[in-house]
Short mmCIF file of C-alpha atoms in Angstrom, two decimals:
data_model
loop_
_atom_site.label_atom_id
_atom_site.label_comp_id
_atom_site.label_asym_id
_atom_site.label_seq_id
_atom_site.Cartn_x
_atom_site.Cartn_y
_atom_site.Cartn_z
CA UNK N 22 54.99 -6.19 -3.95
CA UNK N 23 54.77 -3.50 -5.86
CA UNK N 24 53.94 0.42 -5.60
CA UNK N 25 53.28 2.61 -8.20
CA UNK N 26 51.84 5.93 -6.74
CA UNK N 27 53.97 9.13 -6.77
CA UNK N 28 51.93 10.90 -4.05
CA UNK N 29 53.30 8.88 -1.59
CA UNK N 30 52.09 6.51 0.77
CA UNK N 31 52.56 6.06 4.58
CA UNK N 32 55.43 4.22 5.91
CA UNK N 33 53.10 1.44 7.71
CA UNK N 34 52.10 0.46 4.13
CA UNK N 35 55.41 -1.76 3.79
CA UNK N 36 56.72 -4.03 6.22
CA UNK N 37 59.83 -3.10 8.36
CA UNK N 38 59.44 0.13 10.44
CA UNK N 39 61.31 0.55 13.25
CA UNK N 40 60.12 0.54 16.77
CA UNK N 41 61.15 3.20 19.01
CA UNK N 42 62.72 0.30 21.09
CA UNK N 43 65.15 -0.43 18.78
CA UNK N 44 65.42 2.90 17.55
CA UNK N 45 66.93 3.67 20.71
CA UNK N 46 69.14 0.69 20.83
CA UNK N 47 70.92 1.64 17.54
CA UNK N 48 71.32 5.23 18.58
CA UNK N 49 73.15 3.44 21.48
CA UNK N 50 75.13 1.13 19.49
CA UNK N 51 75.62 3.76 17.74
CA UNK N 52 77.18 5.87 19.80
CA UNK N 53 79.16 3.56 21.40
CA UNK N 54 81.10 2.87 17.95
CA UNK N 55 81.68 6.90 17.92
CA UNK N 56 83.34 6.24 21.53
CA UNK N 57 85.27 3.75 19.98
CA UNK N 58 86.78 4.64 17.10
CA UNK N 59 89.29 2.05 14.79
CA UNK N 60 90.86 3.00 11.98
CA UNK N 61 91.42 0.77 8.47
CA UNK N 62 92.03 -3.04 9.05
CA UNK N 63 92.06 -2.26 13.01
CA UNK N 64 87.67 -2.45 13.14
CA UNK N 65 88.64 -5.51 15.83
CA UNK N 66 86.00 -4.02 18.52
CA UNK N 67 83.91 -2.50 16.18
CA UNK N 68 83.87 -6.14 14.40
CA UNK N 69 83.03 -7.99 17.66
CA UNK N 70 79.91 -5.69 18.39
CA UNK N 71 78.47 -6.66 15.13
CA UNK N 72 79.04 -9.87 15.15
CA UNK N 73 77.57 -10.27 18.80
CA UNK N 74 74.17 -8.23 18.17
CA UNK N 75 73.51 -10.28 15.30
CA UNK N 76 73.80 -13.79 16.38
CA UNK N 77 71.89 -12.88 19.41
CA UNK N 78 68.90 -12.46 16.78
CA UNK N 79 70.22 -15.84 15.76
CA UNK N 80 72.05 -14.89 12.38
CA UNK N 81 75.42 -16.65 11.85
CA UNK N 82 77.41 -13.44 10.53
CA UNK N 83 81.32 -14.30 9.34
CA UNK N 84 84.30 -12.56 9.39
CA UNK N 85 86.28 -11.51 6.62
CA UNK N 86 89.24 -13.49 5.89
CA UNK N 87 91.04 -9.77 6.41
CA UNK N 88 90.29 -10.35 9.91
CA UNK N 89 87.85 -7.37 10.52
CA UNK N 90 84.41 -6.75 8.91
CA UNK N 91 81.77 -9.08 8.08
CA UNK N 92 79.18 -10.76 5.92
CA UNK N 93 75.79 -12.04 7.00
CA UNK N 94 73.13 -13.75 5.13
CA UNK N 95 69.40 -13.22 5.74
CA UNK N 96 66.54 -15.18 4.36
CA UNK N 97 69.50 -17.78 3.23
CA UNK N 98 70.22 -21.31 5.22
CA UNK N 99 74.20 -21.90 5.53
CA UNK N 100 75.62 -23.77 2.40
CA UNK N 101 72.40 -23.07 0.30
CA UNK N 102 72.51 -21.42 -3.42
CA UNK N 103 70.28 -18.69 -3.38
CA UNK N 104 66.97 -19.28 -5.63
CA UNK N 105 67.05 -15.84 -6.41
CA UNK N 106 69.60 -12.85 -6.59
CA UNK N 107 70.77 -11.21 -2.71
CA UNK N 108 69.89 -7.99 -2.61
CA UNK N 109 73.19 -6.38 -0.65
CA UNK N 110 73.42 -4.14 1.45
CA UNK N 111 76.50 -2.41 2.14
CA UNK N 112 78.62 -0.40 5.36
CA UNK N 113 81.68 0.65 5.46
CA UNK N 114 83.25 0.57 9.64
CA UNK N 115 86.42 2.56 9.65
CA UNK N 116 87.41 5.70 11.12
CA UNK N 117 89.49 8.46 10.78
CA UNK N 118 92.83 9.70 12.29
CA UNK N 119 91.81 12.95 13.12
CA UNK N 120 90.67 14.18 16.79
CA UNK N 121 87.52 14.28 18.08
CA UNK N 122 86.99 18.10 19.01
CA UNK N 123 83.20 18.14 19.53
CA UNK N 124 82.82 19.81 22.81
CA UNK N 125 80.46 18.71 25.39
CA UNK N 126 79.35 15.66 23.70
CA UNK N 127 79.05 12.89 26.08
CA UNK N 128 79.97 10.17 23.26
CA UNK N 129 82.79 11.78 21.95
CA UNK N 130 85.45 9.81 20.86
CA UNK N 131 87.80 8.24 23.56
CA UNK N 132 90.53 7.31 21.24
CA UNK N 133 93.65 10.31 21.08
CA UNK N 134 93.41 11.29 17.36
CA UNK N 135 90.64 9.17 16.01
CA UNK N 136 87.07 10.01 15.08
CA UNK N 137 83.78 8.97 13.40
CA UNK N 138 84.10 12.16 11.73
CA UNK N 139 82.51 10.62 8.12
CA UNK N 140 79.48 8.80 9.62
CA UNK N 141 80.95 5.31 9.35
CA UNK N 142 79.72 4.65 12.64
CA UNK N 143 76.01 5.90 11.22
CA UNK N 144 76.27 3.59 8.45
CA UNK N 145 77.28 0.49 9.93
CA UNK N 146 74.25 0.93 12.73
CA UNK N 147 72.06 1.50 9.62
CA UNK N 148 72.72 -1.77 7.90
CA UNK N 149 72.95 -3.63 11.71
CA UNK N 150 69.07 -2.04 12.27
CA UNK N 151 68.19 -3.11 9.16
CA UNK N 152 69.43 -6.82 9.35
CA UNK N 153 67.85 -7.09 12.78
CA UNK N 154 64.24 -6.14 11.28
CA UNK N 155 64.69 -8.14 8.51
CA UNK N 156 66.05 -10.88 10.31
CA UNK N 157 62.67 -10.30 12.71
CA UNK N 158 60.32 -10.84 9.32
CA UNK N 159 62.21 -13.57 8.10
CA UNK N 160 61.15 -15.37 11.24
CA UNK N 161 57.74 -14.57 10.79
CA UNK N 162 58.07 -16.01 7.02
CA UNK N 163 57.61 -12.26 5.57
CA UNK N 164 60.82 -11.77 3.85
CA UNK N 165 60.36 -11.38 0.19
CA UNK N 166 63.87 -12.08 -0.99
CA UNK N 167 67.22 -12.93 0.56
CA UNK N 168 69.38 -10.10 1.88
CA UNK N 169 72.76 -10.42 2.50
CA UNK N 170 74.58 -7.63 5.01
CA UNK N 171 78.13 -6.22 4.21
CA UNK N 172 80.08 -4.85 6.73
CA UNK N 173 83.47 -3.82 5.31
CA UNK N 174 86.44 -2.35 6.54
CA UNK N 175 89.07 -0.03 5.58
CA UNK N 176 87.21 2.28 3.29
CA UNK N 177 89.26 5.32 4.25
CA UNK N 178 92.86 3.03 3.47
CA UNK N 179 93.54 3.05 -0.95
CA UNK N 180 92.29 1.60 -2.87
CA UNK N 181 89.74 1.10 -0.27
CA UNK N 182 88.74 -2.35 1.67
CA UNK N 183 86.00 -2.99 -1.00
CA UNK N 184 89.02 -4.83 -2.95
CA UNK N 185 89.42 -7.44 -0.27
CA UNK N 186 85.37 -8.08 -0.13
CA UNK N 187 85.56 -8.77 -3.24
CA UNK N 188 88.24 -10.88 -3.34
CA UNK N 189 86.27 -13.17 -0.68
CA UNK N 190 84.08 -13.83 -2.91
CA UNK N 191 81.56 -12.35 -1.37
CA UNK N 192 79.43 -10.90 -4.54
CA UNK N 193 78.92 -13.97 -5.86
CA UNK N 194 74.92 -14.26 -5.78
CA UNK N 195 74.56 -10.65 -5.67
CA UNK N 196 72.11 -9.17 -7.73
CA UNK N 197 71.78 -5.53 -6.68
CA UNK N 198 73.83 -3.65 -3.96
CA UNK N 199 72.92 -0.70 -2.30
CA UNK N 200 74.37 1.80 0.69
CA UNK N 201 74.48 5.33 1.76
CA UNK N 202 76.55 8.25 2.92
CA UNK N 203 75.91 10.24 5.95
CA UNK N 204 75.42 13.93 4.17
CA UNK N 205 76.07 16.83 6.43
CA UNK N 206 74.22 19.14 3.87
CA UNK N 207 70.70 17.10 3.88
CA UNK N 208 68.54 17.27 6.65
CA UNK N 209 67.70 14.53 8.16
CA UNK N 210 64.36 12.98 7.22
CA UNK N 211 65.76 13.62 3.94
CA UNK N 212 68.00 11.37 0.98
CA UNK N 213 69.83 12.54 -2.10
CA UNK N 214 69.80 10.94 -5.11
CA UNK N 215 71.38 11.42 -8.48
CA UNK N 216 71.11 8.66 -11.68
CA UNK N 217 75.01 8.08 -12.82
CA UNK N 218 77.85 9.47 -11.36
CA UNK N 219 77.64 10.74 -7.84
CA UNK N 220 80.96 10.83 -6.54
CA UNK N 221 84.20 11.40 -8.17
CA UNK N 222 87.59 9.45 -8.86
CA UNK N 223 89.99 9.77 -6.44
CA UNK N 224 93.57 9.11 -6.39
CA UNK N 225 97.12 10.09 -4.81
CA UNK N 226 99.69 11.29 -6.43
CA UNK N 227 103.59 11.95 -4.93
CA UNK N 228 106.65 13.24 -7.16
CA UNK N 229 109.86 13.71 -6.42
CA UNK N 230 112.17 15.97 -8.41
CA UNK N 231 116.17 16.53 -8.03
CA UNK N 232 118.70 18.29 -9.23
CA UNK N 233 122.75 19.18 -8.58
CA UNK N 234 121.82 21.81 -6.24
CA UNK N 235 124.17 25.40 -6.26
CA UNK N 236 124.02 29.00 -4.61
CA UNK N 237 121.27 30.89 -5.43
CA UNK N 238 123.29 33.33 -7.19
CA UNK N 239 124.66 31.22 -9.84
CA UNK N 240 120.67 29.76 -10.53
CA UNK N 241 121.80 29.58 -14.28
CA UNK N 242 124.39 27.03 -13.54
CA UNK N 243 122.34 24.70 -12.04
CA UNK N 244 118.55 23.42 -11.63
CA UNK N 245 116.59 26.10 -10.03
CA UNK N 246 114.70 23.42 -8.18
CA UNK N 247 112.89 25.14 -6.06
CA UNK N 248 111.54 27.25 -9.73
CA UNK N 249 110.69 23.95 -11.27
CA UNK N 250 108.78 22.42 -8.03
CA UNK N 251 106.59 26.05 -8.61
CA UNK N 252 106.27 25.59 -12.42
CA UNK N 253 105.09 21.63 -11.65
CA UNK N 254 102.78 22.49 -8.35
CA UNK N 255 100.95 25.55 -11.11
CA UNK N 256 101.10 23.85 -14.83
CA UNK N 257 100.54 20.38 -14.21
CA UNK N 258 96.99 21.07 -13.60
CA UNK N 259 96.44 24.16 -15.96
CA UNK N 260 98.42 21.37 -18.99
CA UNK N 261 96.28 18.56 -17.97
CA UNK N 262 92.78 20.75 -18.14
CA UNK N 263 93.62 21.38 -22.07
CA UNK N 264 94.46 17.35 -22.27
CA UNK N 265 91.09 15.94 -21.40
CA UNK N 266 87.61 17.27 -21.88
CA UNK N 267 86.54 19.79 -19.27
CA UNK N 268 83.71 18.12 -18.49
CA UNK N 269 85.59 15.30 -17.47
CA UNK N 270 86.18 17.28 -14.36
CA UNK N 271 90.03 16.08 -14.25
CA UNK N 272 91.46 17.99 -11.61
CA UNK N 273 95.27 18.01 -9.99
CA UNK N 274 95.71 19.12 -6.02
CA UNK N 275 98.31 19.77 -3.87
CA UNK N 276 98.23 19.34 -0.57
CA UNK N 277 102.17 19.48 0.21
CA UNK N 278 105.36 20.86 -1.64
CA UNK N 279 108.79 20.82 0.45
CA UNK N 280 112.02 21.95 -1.09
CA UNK N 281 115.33 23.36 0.82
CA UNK N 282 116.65 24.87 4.04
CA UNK N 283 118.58 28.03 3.58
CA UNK N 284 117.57 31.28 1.82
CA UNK N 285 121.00 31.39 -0.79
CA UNK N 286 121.00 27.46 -1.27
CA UNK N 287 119.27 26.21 -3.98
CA UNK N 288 117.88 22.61 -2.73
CA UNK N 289 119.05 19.28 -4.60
CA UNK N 290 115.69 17.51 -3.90
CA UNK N 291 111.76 18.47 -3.83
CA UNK N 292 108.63 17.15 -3.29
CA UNK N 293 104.97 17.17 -3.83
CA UNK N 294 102.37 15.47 -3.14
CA UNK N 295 98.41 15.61 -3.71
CA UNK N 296 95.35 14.20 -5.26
CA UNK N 297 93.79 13.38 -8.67
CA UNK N 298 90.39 13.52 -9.04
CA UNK N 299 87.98 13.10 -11.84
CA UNK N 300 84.18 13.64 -12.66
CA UNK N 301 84.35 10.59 -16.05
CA UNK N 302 85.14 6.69 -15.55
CA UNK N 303 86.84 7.05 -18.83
CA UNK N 304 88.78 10.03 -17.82
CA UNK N 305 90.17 8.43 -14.80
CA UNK N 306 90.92 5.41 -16.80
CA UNK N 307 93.10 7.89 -18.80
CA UNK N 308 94.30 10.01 -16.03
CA UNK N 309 97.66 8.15 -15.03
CA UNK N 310 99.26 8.71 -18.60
CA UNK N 311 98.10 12.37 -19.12
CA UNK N 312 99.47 13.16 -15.64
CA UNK N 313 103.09 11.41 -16.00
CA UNK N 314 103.30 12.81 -19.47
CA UNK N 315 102.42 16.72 -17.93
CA UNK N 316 105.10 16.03 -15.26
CA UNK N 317 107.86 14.70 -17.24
CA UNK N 318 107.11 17.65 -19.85
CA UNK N 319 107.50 20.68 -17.31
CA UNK N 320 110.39 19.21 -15.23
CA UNK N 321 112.18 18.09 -18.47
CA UNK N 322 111.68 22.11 -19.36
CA UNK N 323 112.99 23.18 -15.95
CA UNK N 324 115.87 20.10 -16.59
CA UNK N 325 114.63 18.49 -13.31
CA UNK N 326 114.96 14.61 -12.67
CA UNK N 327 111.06 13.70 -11.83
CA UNK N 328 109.94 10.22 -10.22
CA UNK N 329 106.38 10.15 -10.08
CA UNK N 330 104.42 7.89 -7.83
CA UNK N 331 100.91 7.51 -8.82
CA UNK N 332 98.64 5.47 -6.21
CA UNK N 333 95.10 4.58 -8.02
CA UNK N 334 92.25 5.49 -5.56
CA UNK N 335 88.60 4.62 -6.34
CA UNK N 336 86.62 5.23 -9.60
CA UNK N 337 83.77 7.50 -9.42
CA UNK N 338 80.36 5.83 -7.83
CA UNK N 339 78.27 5.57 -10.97
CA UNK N 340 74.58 4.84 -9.31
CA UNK N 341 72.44 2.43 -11.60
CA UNK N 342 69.48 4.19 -12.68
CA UNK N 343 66.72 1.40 -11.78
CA UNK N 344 68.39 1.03 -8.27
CA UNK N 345 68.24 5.01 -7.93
CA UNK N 346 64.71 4.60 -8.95
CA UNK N 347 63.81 1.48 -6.23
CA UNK N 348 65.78 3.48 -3.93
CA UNK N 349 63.41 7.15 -4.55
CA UNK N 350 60.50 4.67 -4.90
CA UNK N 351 61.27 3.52 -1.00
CA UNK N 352 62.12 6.45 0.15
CA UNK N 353 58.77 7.69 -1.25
CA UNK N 354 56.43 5.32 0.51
CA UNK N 355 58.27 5.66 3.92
CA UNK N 356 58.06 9.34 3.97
CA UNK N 357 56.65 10.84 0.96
CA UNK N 358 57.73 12.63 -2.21
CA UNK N 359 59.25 15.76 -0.58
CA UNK N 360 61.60 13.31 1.41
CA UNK N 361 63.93 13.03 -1.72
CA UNK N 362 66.02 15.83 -3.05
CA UNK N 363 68.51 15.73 -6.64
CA UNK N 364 72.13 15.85 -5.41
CA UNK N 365 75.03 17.29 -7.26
CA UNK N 366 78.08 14.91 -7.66
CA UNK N 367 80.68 15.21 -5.35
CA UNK N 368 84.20 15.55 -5.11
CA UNK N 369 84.82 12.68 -2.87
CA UNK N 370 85.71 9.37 -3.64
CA UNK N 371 84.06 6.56 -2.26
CA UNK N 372 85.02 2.68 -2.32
CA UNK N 373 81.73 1.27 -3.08
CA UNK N 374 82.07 1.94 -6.49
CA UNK N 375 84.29 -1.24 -6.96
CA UNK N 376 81.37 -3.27 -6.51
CA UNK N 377 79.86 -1.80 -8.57
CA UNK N 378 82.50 -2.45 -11.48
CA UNK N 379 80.59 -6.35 -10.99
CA UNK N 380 77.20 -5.53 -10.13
CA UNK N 381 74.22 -2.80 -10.85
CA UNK N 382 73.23 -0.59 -7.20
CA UNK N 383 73.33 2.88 -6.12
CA UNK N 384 74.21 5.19 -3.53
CA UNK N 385 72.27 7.47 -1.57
CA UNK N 386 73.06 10.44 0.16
CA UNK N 387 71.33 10.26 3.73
CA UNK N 388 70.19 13.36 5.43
CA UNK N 389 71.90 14.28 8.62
CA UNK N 390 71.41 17.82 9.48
CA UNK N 391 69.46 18.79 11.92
CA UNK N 392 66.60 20.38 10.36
CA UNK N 393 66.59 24.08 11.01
CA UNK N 394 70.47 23.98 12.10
CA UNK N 395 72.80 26.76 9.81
CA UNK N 396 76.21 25.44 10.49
CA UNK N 397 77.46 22.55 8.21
CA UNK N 398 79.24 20.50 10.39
CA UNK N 399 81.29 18.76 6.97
CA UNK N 400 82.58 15.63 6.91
CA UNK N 401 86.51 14.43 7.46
CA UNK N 402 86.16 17.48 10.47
CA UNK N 403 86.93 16.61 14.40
CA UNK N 404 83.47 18.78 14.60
CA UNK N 405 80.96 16.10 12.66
CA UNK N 406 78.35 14.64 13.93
CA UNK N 407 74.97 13.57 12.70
CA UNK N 408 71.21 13.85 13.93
CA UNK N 409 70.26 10.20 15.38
CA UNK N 410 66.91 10.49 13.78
CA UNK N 411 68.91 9.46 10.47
CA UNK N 412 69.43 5.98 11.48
CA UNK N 413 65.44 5.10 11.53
CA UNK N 414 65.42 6.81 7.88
CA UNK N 415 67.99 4.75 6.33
CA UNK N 416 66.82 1.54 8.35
CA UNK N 417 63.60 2.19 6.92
CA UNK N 418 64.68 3.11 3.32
CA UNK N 419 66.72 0.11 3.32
CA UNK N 420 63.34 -2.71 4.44
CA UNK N 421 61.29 -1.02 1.82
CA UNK N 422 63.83 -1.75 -0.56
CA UNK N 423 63.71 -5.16 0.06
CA UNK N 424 59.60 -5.39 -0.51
CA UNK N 425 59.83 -3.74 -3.88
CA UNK N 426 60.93 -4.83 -7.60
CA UNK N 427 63.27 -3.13 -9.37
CA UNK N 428 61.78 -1.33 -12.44
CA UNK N 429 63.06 -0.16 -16.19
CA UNK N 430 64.06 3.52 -16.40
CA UNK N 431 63.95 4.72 -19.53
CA UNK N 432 66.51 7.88 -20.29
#
């Protein structure tokens, strides 16, 4: 099926709106994964409730060899080649070790220092909605194309749980993936949506650096550690800005530096630790050798011993421009043209750009802000929490994806 008008068209036009009945079962699914909260490799419960709601539509959803997270065909009999390319479409179930400090909220987590607190718990019910209404018009013989869910853990745990997916094997038939990200920014009713890059590289980065140590008045006589953690933690990033272009976005942060224990003692050993991130796939493919040369530069100057520890994260997400177009194109005919917004790229990092390192999809940026509301209520914060109304958007956005054909962008 195709659609080609820009005005819009009403959401009843495509197959796969959601009734309010299930609406209100997802918002309670929903909410009980937000109660329940399991961190990287741990989704156990989270996994069972999945698996559950979907083979009591009568889908026959595995389990990851990892143990948690899942993958479940739709439109596909067991053991059969697909005819035609899956169109994916991806969650992520993890949570974060951070408290829950919304107050008064009757679903708040009831895990000690663990929280939906990036939508995770948003996403997953998204892609469990939409496999239920698909699974619904596959039944009925209305399914255009076979869909296969992804449910994958440990996105939050480097270099993210995406790895082990695809290590399963489970891209093979994949034509086209798609997800999205709860967006605290967005109101709901709303998606972002950006052509190429729309989240950043993200990686860790620890260093140690030593020295013989001395009294704090004889700092000529020794390594003024403590000097050369400083000159590291502040020219490491201004020496790597000059090494790469700036629009490459190729940023050093520190998030901890720990050094000594007495005020007249200068310290034998120091530490830092923080993140790399980058705007440019072939920046961050770069960024490990710019950033141990930097190091080994400045803390040669300051006659410091460094060992560096660099941990690769994720590349940037780097959306596919005909999936960013199916994915406006849906969006459109559900709810019209004002329903989509430009995003910037982010900061972040996010896992699912691995699979897309093997296959062409996009990200979008799902609107979760209650419309009218002035505080941001960011992500990664014990505060987060998103309006319910966004799960029946990005069920929605997700079935008209499946009734549409990708189209050529030209740039």
């Amino acid at each position: 099926m195709s659609l080609e008008s820009e005005a819009g068209l009403p959401g009843d036009v495509l197959p796969g709106v959601l009734s309010e009945s299930l609406h209100a079962e997802l918002v309670a699914f929903r909410r009980d994964l937000h109660m329940h909260p399991e961190l990287g490799n741990q989704e156990f419960r989270t996994t069972a409730a999945i698996k559950e709601r979907l083979e009591r539509a009568g889908l026959r959803p595995r389990v990851l060899s990892t143990g948690t997270g899942l993958v479940c065909d739709i439109g596909l009999a067991e053991g059969r080649r697909p005819s035609v390319p899956l169109l994916a479409l991806r969650a992520d179930i993890d949570a974060l070790p951070i408290p829950d400090t919304k107050a008064d909220c009757p679903y708040r987590s009831t895990v000690p220092d663990r929280a939906h607190a990036c939508g995770h718990d948003v996403h997953t019910t998204v892609v469990l909605g939409a496999g239920l209404v698909l699974a619904d018009l596959a039944a009925k013989g209305l399914l255009p194309r076979p869909v296969r869910l992804i449910f994958q853990p440990a996105e939050e745990v480097l270099p993210g749980g995406a790895l082990d997916v695809i290590e399963d094997g489970i891209l093979t038939g994949v034509g086209r993936i798609l997800a999205v990200h709860c967006d605290p920014r967005v109101d709901a009713g709303r998606i972002g949506l950006r052509h190429g890059p729309i989240t950043s590289a993200c990686d860790r980065l620890e260093i140690a650096l030593d020295g013989p140590g001395g009294h704090t008045a004889r700092p000529h006589l020794t390594t003024d550690l403590v000097t050369a953690a400083a000159r590291v933690a502040v020219d490491v990033p201004a020496l790597i800005a000059r090494r790469v272009d700036t629009r490459a976005g190729l940023a050093v942060t520190w998030g901890r530096i720990e050094s000594g224990h007495a005020p007249n003692v200068i310290p034998q050993h120091a530490e830092l630790s923080g993140t790399v991130r980058c705007l440019d796939l072939d920046a961050w493919r770069q960024a490990p050798d710019i950033v141990h040369a930097a190091i080994d530069e400045i803390a040669t100057l300051h006659r410091a011993k460094s060992e560096i520890n660099y941990m690769r994260g994720v590349p940037p997400v780097v959306n596919d421009r005909e999936t960013t177009e199916l994915l406006r194109r849906a969006m459109v005919a559900r709810r019209g043209m004002q329903s989509v917004e430009s995003t910037e790229q982010s900061l972040g990092g996010e896992d699912f750009s691995w699979y897309l390192e093997h296959v062409p999809g996009a990200l979008a940026r799902l609107g979760v802000r209650r419309p009218g509301e002035r505080t941001v209520r960011d992500l990664h914060q014990g505060d987060f929490d998103a309006d319910e109304h966004a799960i029946t958007v990005g069920v929605e956005l997700f079935t008209a994806a499946v009734f549409l054909e990708p189209t050529s962008v030209q740039d």
